Amino acid sequence: MITPWEISDIIDYKKTMENFGIKPINEIIKSIENPHHLMRRGIIFGHRDFERIVDAMKNKKKFAVVSGMMPSGRMHFGHKMIVDQLLYYQDYNAEIHIPIADLEAYSARGMDFETTKKLAVEEYITNYIALGLDPEKINVYLQSKYNKVKDLAFILSKRTNLSEMRAIYGFGGETNIGHLFAPLIQVADILHPQLEEDLKIRREIPVVVPVGIDQDPHIRLTRDIANRAKEYKFIPPSSTYHRFMTGLLGGKMSSSKPETAVFLTDDEKGVKKKIMSCKTGGRETLEEHKKLGGVPEECVVYELYAYHLIKDDKELLEIYETCKKGELTCGKCKKYCYEKIVEFLKDLHEKREVAKEIAHKIINL
Ligand code: SF4
């Protein structure tokens, strides 16, 4: 069972897609005028009803994006992937809603509200803005402070029951009621853009939720509830699914294990150390590497290029091919990688100073 609170290291994406009816993104990629590089490269690999959003983008119709966050530690490159997707939708003038899941953090992770709020503002929202999100165009809110969402969650809770919640999330008898209710808040986060503030007037606006596969239980529950709550005539939300980044040492990437991730606030020395000692697809010896070629498919450095550092497909392909042929050595390749990261982080660091002030104003710290 895949749940948002616990995810195994190894995910069989293909099997998960088959089990839960997620469609491959490559089946519709040709109909997307300007697909995101994460889509072109199969990193965003699946979707539900994304055709609706493609149509909105193509015909300049309104659509909304909802991307919740539950702050847990420092923000790293794995988290950045979601901001890259929001920036893509921002270019299409999408409405962007960013709920801070403080109610869920409280009930599921035992985090107090003040800690969650501070972390969300100073680490996440600050970086979101520094990365390019327009603070004037985003709706960032704390779940605990947004009555529209809380009221909608309560109303929609009537459309599910304990058996369904158990079947989707695997809740047991020991689960606290707050945790049990938290997914309903997420359902309301996702559906609220389709209603005006009074929850009475309907807005004709499709919504897309870009997520990792661990969040699919929320999407399934939301779509089911949207269909059941006939009085609202909700459009079931669309979703896209991206792969998780591999940790620098080969396992899971985690905020609580600094050696597994490059953080957006790492300094030059730290980045160099992490990249120079990360897992690559290089061979045991230089001689072997030159003879047999590397394995970029199993290389964390290559993943960093593909996900974040190289937007030009031709340049990425050249790295792939020269690695495969053994012409590109890991030493040279890692050096190029950390130089690119350092350059990127230096620029981000400068932008973060201004962004932090704005983030504080948005949430009123
Ligand atoms: Fe990875 Fe680069 Fe080494 Fe190839 S050459 S295995 S892409 S570090």
XYZ file of C-alpha atoms and ligand atoms in Angstrom:
373
model
C 0.000 0.000 0.000
C 1.276 3.460 -0.893
C 0.292 6.212 1.530
C 1.387 9.838 1.817
C 2.986 9.221 5.214
C 5.088 6.179 4.497
C 6.625 5.219 1.218
C 8.889 2.298 0.441
C 12.298 2.839 -1.166
C 11.508 0.907 -4.261
C 8.494 1.884 -6.279
C 7.443 -0.060 -9.304
C 5.972 2.881 -11.214
C 4.598 0.747 -14.020
C 2.792 -1.611 -11.683
C 1.442 1.259 -9.588
C 0.083 2.921 -12.720
C -1.657 -0.282 -13.772
C -3.046 -0.910 -10.299
C -4.520 2.546 -9.903
C -5.447 3.474 -13.470
C -2.853 6.228 -13.974
C -2.236 6.896 -17.669
C 1.237 7.341 -19.214
C 2.053 10.955 -20.017
C 3.774 9.953 -23.269
C 0.381 9.048 -24.746
C -0.650 12.707 -24.747
C 2.675 14.480 -24.911
C 2.256 15.264 -28.608
C -0.867 17.273 -27.853
C 1.017 19.502 -25.382
C 2.334 22.545 -27.243
C 5.331 23.168 -25.052
C 5.830 20.201 -22.724
C 7.860 20.763 -19.563
C 11.353 19.252 -19.700
C 10.281 16.913 -16.885
C 7.523 15.624 -19.192
C 9.791 15.313 -22.239
C 12.226 13.261 -20.175
C 9.639 10.936 -18.618
C 10.298 12.272 -15.101
C 6.658 13.328 -15.029
C 5.500 9.925 -16.170
C 1.766 9.688 -15.576
C -1.487 11.609 -15.320
C -5.191 11.523 -14.723
C -7.376 13.668 -16.999
C -4.514 15.962 -17.910
C -6.156 16.402 -21.336
C -8.458 18.946 -19.697
C -5.503 21.085 -18.649
C -3.803 20.678 -22.023
C -6.976 22.035 -23.592
C -7.036 24.981 -21.167
C -3.373 25.796 -21.859
C -3.873 25.545 -25.602
C -7.019 27.673 -25.714
C -5.937 30.175 -23.056
C -8.776 29.143 -20.735
C -8.631 29.542 -16.982
C -7.267 26.685 -14.906
C -5.885 26.302 -11.409
C -3.009 24.399 -9.866
C -3.022 23.210 -6.276
C 0.257 22.171 -4.728
C 0.263 21.628 -0.991
C 3.347 21.436 1.144
C 4.086 19.863 4.462
C 7.355 21.389 5.601
C 9.786 18.840 6.965
C 13.325 20.099 7.314
C 15.354 22.091 4.833
C 14.323 22.416 1.216
C 16.412 20.361 -1.228
C 16.548 19.727 -4.976
C 13.854 17.060 -4.685
C 11.453 19.732 -3.417
C 12.556 22.164 -6.123
C 11.022 19.919 -8.755
C 7.529 20.942 -7.692
C 8.375 24.652 -7.955
C 9.697 24.075 -11.481
C 6.281 22.719 -12.389
C 4.482 25.653 -10.777
C 6.672 28.058 -12.769
C 5.651 26.269 -15.938
C 1.965 26.745 -15.130
C 2.571 30.324 -14.032
C 3.692 31.054 -17.592
C 0.207 29.943 -18.689
C -1.380 32.352 -16.207
C -2.756 29.567 -14.052
C -4.216 30.342 -10.650
C -1.723 28.889 -8.206
C -2.856 27.747 -4.753
C -0.289 26.652 -2.184
C -1.803 25.259 1.009
C 0.591 24.836 3.924
C -0.525 21.584 5.513
C -0.142 22.630 9.134
C -3.268 20.741 10.223
C -1.911 17.552 8.702
C 1.573 18.179 10.152
C -0.046 18.583 13.576
C -2.201 15.475 13.451
C -0.007 13.111 11.419
C 3.503 14.222 12.373
C 2.985 15.758 15.793
C 4.450 19.135 14.714
C 3.216 22.227 16.539
C 1.616 25.025 14.514
C 4.264 27.677 15.167
C 7.157 25.452 14.085
C 5.353 24.444 10.896
C 4.503 28.046 10.077
C 8.058 29.322 10.627
C 9.572 26.517 8.579
C 7.027 26.959 5.796
C 7.686 30.688 5.511
C 11.420 30.911 6.046
C 12.467 27.803 4.196
C 9.793 26.957 1.646
C 7.829 30.077 0.674
C 11.048 32.111 0.686
C 12.651 29.672 -1.734
C 9.483 29.364 -3.829
C 9.549 33.133 -4.403
C 13.323 33.264 -4.903
C 12.954 30.535 -7.533
C 10.582 32.764 -9.499
C 7.007 32.374 -8.295
C 5.218 35.721 -8.448
C 3.985 36.531 -4.916
C 1.201 38.657 -6.403
C -0.191 35.710 -8.295
C -0.113 32.920 -5.753
C -2.574 32.072 -3.026
C -0.504 30.775 -0.118
C -2.425 29.895 3.020
C -2.201 27.955 6.254
C -4.887 25.268 6.388
C -5.577 26.154 10.031
C -6.403 29.764 9.089
C -8.512 29.281 5.990
C -12.183 28.887 6.902
C -13.305 28.291 3.329
C -11.218 25.128 3.176
C -12.025 23.966 6.711
C -15.775 24.415 6.163
C -15.662 22.625 2.826
C -13.695 19.764 4.389
C -16.358 19.316 7.025
C -19.203 19.415 4.504
C -17.489 16.918 2.186
C -16.575 14.568 5.040
C -20.170 13.348 4.826
C -19.299 11.833 1.430
C -16.893 9.229 2.768
C -16.769 6.819 5.691
C -14.390 4.946 7.925
C -14.268 1.840 5.728
C -13.200 3.855 2.699
C -10.570 5.777 4.665
C -9.182 2.507 5.958
C -9.124 0.963 2.504
C -7.317 3.942 0.948
C -4.899 4.893 3.727
C -4.641 1.721 5.800
C -5.698 3.545 8.983
C -5.869 1.294 12.005
C -7.724 1.482 15.306
C -4.892 3.505 16.871
C -5.081 6.335 14.293
C -6.023 9.606 15.943
C -9.163 11.305 14.637
C -7.245 14.410 13.540
C -5.064 12.255 11.293
C -8.154 10.505 9.975
C -9.694 13.873 9.122
C -6.536 15.419 7.588
C -7.116 13.903 4.102
C -10.511 15.638 4.012
C -8.733 18.958 4.433
C -6.614 18.035 1.426
C -9.737 17.150 -0.531
C -11.044 20.641 0.238
C -7.661 22.196 -0.649
C -7.949 20.628 -4.086
C -11.617 21.387 -4.721
C -11.960 24.857 -3.189
C -10.799 26.792 -6.318
C -14.028 25.593 -7.975
C -16.161 27.494 -5.462
C -16.455 31.135 -4.494
C -15.660 32.168 -0.922
C -19.248 31.553 0.259
C -19.086 27.940 -1.048
C -22.363 28.540 -2.892
C -21.372 29.933 -6.255
C -19.594 27.586 -8.607
C -16.586 28.565 -10.680
C -16.018 26.746 -13.962
C -12.307 26.087 -13.565
C -10.427 22.823 -13.986
C -7.746 22.051 -11.420
C -4.509 20.116 -11.745
C -2.457 18.727 -8.877
C 1.181 17.854 -9.653
C 2.322 15.177 -7.193
C 4.635 12.294 -6.431
C 2.987 8.902 -6.521
C 2.760 8.827 -2.693
C 0.074 11.509 -2.870
C -2.182 9.541 -5.206
C -4.439 8.318 -2.349
C -5.485 11.961 -1.843
C -6.191 12.346 -5.550
C -8.298 9.178 -5.682
C -10.289 10.196 -2.617
C -10.800 13.719 -3.973
C -11.987 12.487 -7.357
C -14.417 10.044 -5.741
C -15.818 12.686 -3.413
C -16.040 15.225 -6.269
C -18.209 12.747 -8.173
C -20.382 11.974 -5.156
C -21.035 15.575 -4.120
C -23.379 16.095 -7.047
C -24.822 19.352 -5.676
C -21.525 21.104 -6.384
C -21.016 19.790 -9.936
C -17.274 19.601 -9.365
C -14.944 18.807 -12.230
C -12.842 15.912 -10.870
C -9.284 17.193 -10.450
C -6.570 16.288 -12.953
C -3.190 15.166 -11.690
C 0.328 14.491 -12.898
C 2.859 12.174 -11.276
C 6.603 12.634 -11.099
C 9.388 10.274 -10.134
C 11.257 10.775 -6.891
C 14.876 11.837 -7.091
C 17.425 9.307 -5.920
C 19.441 10.268 -2.850
C 23.059 11.241 -3.475
C 24.283 7.973 -2.014
C 21.836 5.863 -3.989
C 18.930 5.364 -1.557
C 16.124 7.698 -0.592
C 16.599 11.470 -0.571
C 15.708 12.846 2.828
C 15.816 16.205 4.613
C 16.729 14.424 7.822
C 19.834 12.880 6.212
C 21.921 15.816 4.917
C 24.365 13.558 3.077
C 21.562 12.323 0.766
C 20.548 15.679 -0.718
C 21.793 19.008 -2.003
C 19.909 21.684 -0.081
C 19.060 25.063 -1.546
C 20.996 26.668 1.310
C 24.155 24.533 1.032
C 27.444 26.398 0.639
C 30.030 25.834 -2.064
C 32.270 23.639 0.062
C 29.354 21.457 1.119
C 28.093 21.036 -2.445
C 31.542 20.079 -3.717
C 31.961 17.475 -1.000
C 28.527 15.977 -1.634
C 28.857 15.807 -5.416
C 32.411 14.492 -5.396
C 31.378 11.612 -3.141
C 27.967 10.789 -4.625
C 26.965 7.594 -6.400
C 27.659 7.554 -10.124
C 27.229 5.087 -12.943
C 30.984 5.068 -13.509
C 33.040 1.865 -13.647
C 35.458 0.603 -10.989
C 38.552 1.915 -12.758
C 39.184 4.676 -15.263
C 40.486 2.093 -17.702
C 37.273 0.079 -17.494
C 35.167 3.228 -17.776
C 36.922 4.236 -20.981
C 36.579 0.723 -22.369
C 33.004 -0.139 -21.355
C 31.471 3.312 -20.949
C 29.424 4.556 -17.995
C 25.846 3.827 -16.980
C 24.073 7.218 -16.830
C 20.752 5.477 -16.081
C 22.162 4.572 -12.665
C 23.965 7.820 -12.024
C 22.899 10.467 -9.518
C 24.936 13.148 -11.317
C 23.124 12.416 -14.554
C 19.833 12.594 -12.684
C 20.719 16.060 -11.396
C 21.421 17.148 -14.963
C 18.181 15.672 -16.291
C 15.924 16.956 -13.518
C 17.470 20.345 -12.821
C 20.696 21.509 -14.303
C 20.426 21.105 -18.066
C 17.334 22.363 -19.834
C 18.680 21.875 -23.350
C 17.865 18.346 -24.565
C 20.777 18.361 -27.010
C 23.314 19.103 -24.291
C 21.821 16.396 -22.087
C 21.967 13.896 -24.927
C 25.594 14.721 -25.540
C 26.442 13.996 -21.890
C 24.499 10.741 -22.126
C 26.253 9.613 -25.284
C 29.769 10.619 -24.306
C 29.277 8.897 -20.956
C 28.031 5.735 -22.658
C 31.037 5.721 -24.956
C 33.421 6.214 -22.058
C 34.649 9.518 -23.466
C 33.329 11.540 -20.527
C 34.955 10.660 -17.222
C 33.180 10.888 -13.884
C 35.744 13.281 -12.407
C 35.211 15.841 -15.157
C 31.473 15.274 -15.158
C 31.121 15.761 -11.387
C 33.171 18.953 -11.540
C 30.854 20.371 -14.208
C 27.881 19.317 -12.093
C 28.921 21.008 -8.869
C 30.020 24.137 -10.717
C 26.550 24.382 -12.213
C 24.925 23.845 -8.816
C 27.163 26.419 -7.122
C 26.372 29.004 -9.800
C 22.655 28.326 -9.433
C 22.725 28.490 -5.624
C 24.741 31.707 -5.604
C 22.083 33.417 -7.672
C 19.311 31.946 -5.522
C 21.018 33.084 -2.340
C 20.938 36.695 -3.530
C 17.270 36.498 -4.478
C 16.360 34.852 -1.188
C 17.124 37.968 0.858
C 14.300 39.920 -0.813
C 12.073 36.863 -1.047
C 12.244 36.252 2.707
C 10.732 39.641 3.497
C 7.901 39.043 1.038
C 7.255 35.559 2.441
C 6.973 37.015 5.947
C 4.452 39.566 4.740
C 2.319 36.962 2.971
C 1.882 34.788 6.033
C 2.338 37.446 8.717
C 5.040 35.846 10.783
Fe 27.552 9.732 -14.355
Fe 28.914 11.518 -15.655
Fe 30.126 9.344 -14.691
Fe 28.479 9.174 -16.749
S 30.393 10.269 -16.700
S 28.500 7.841 -14.991
S 26.944 10.725 -16.265
S 29.179 10.981 -13.508
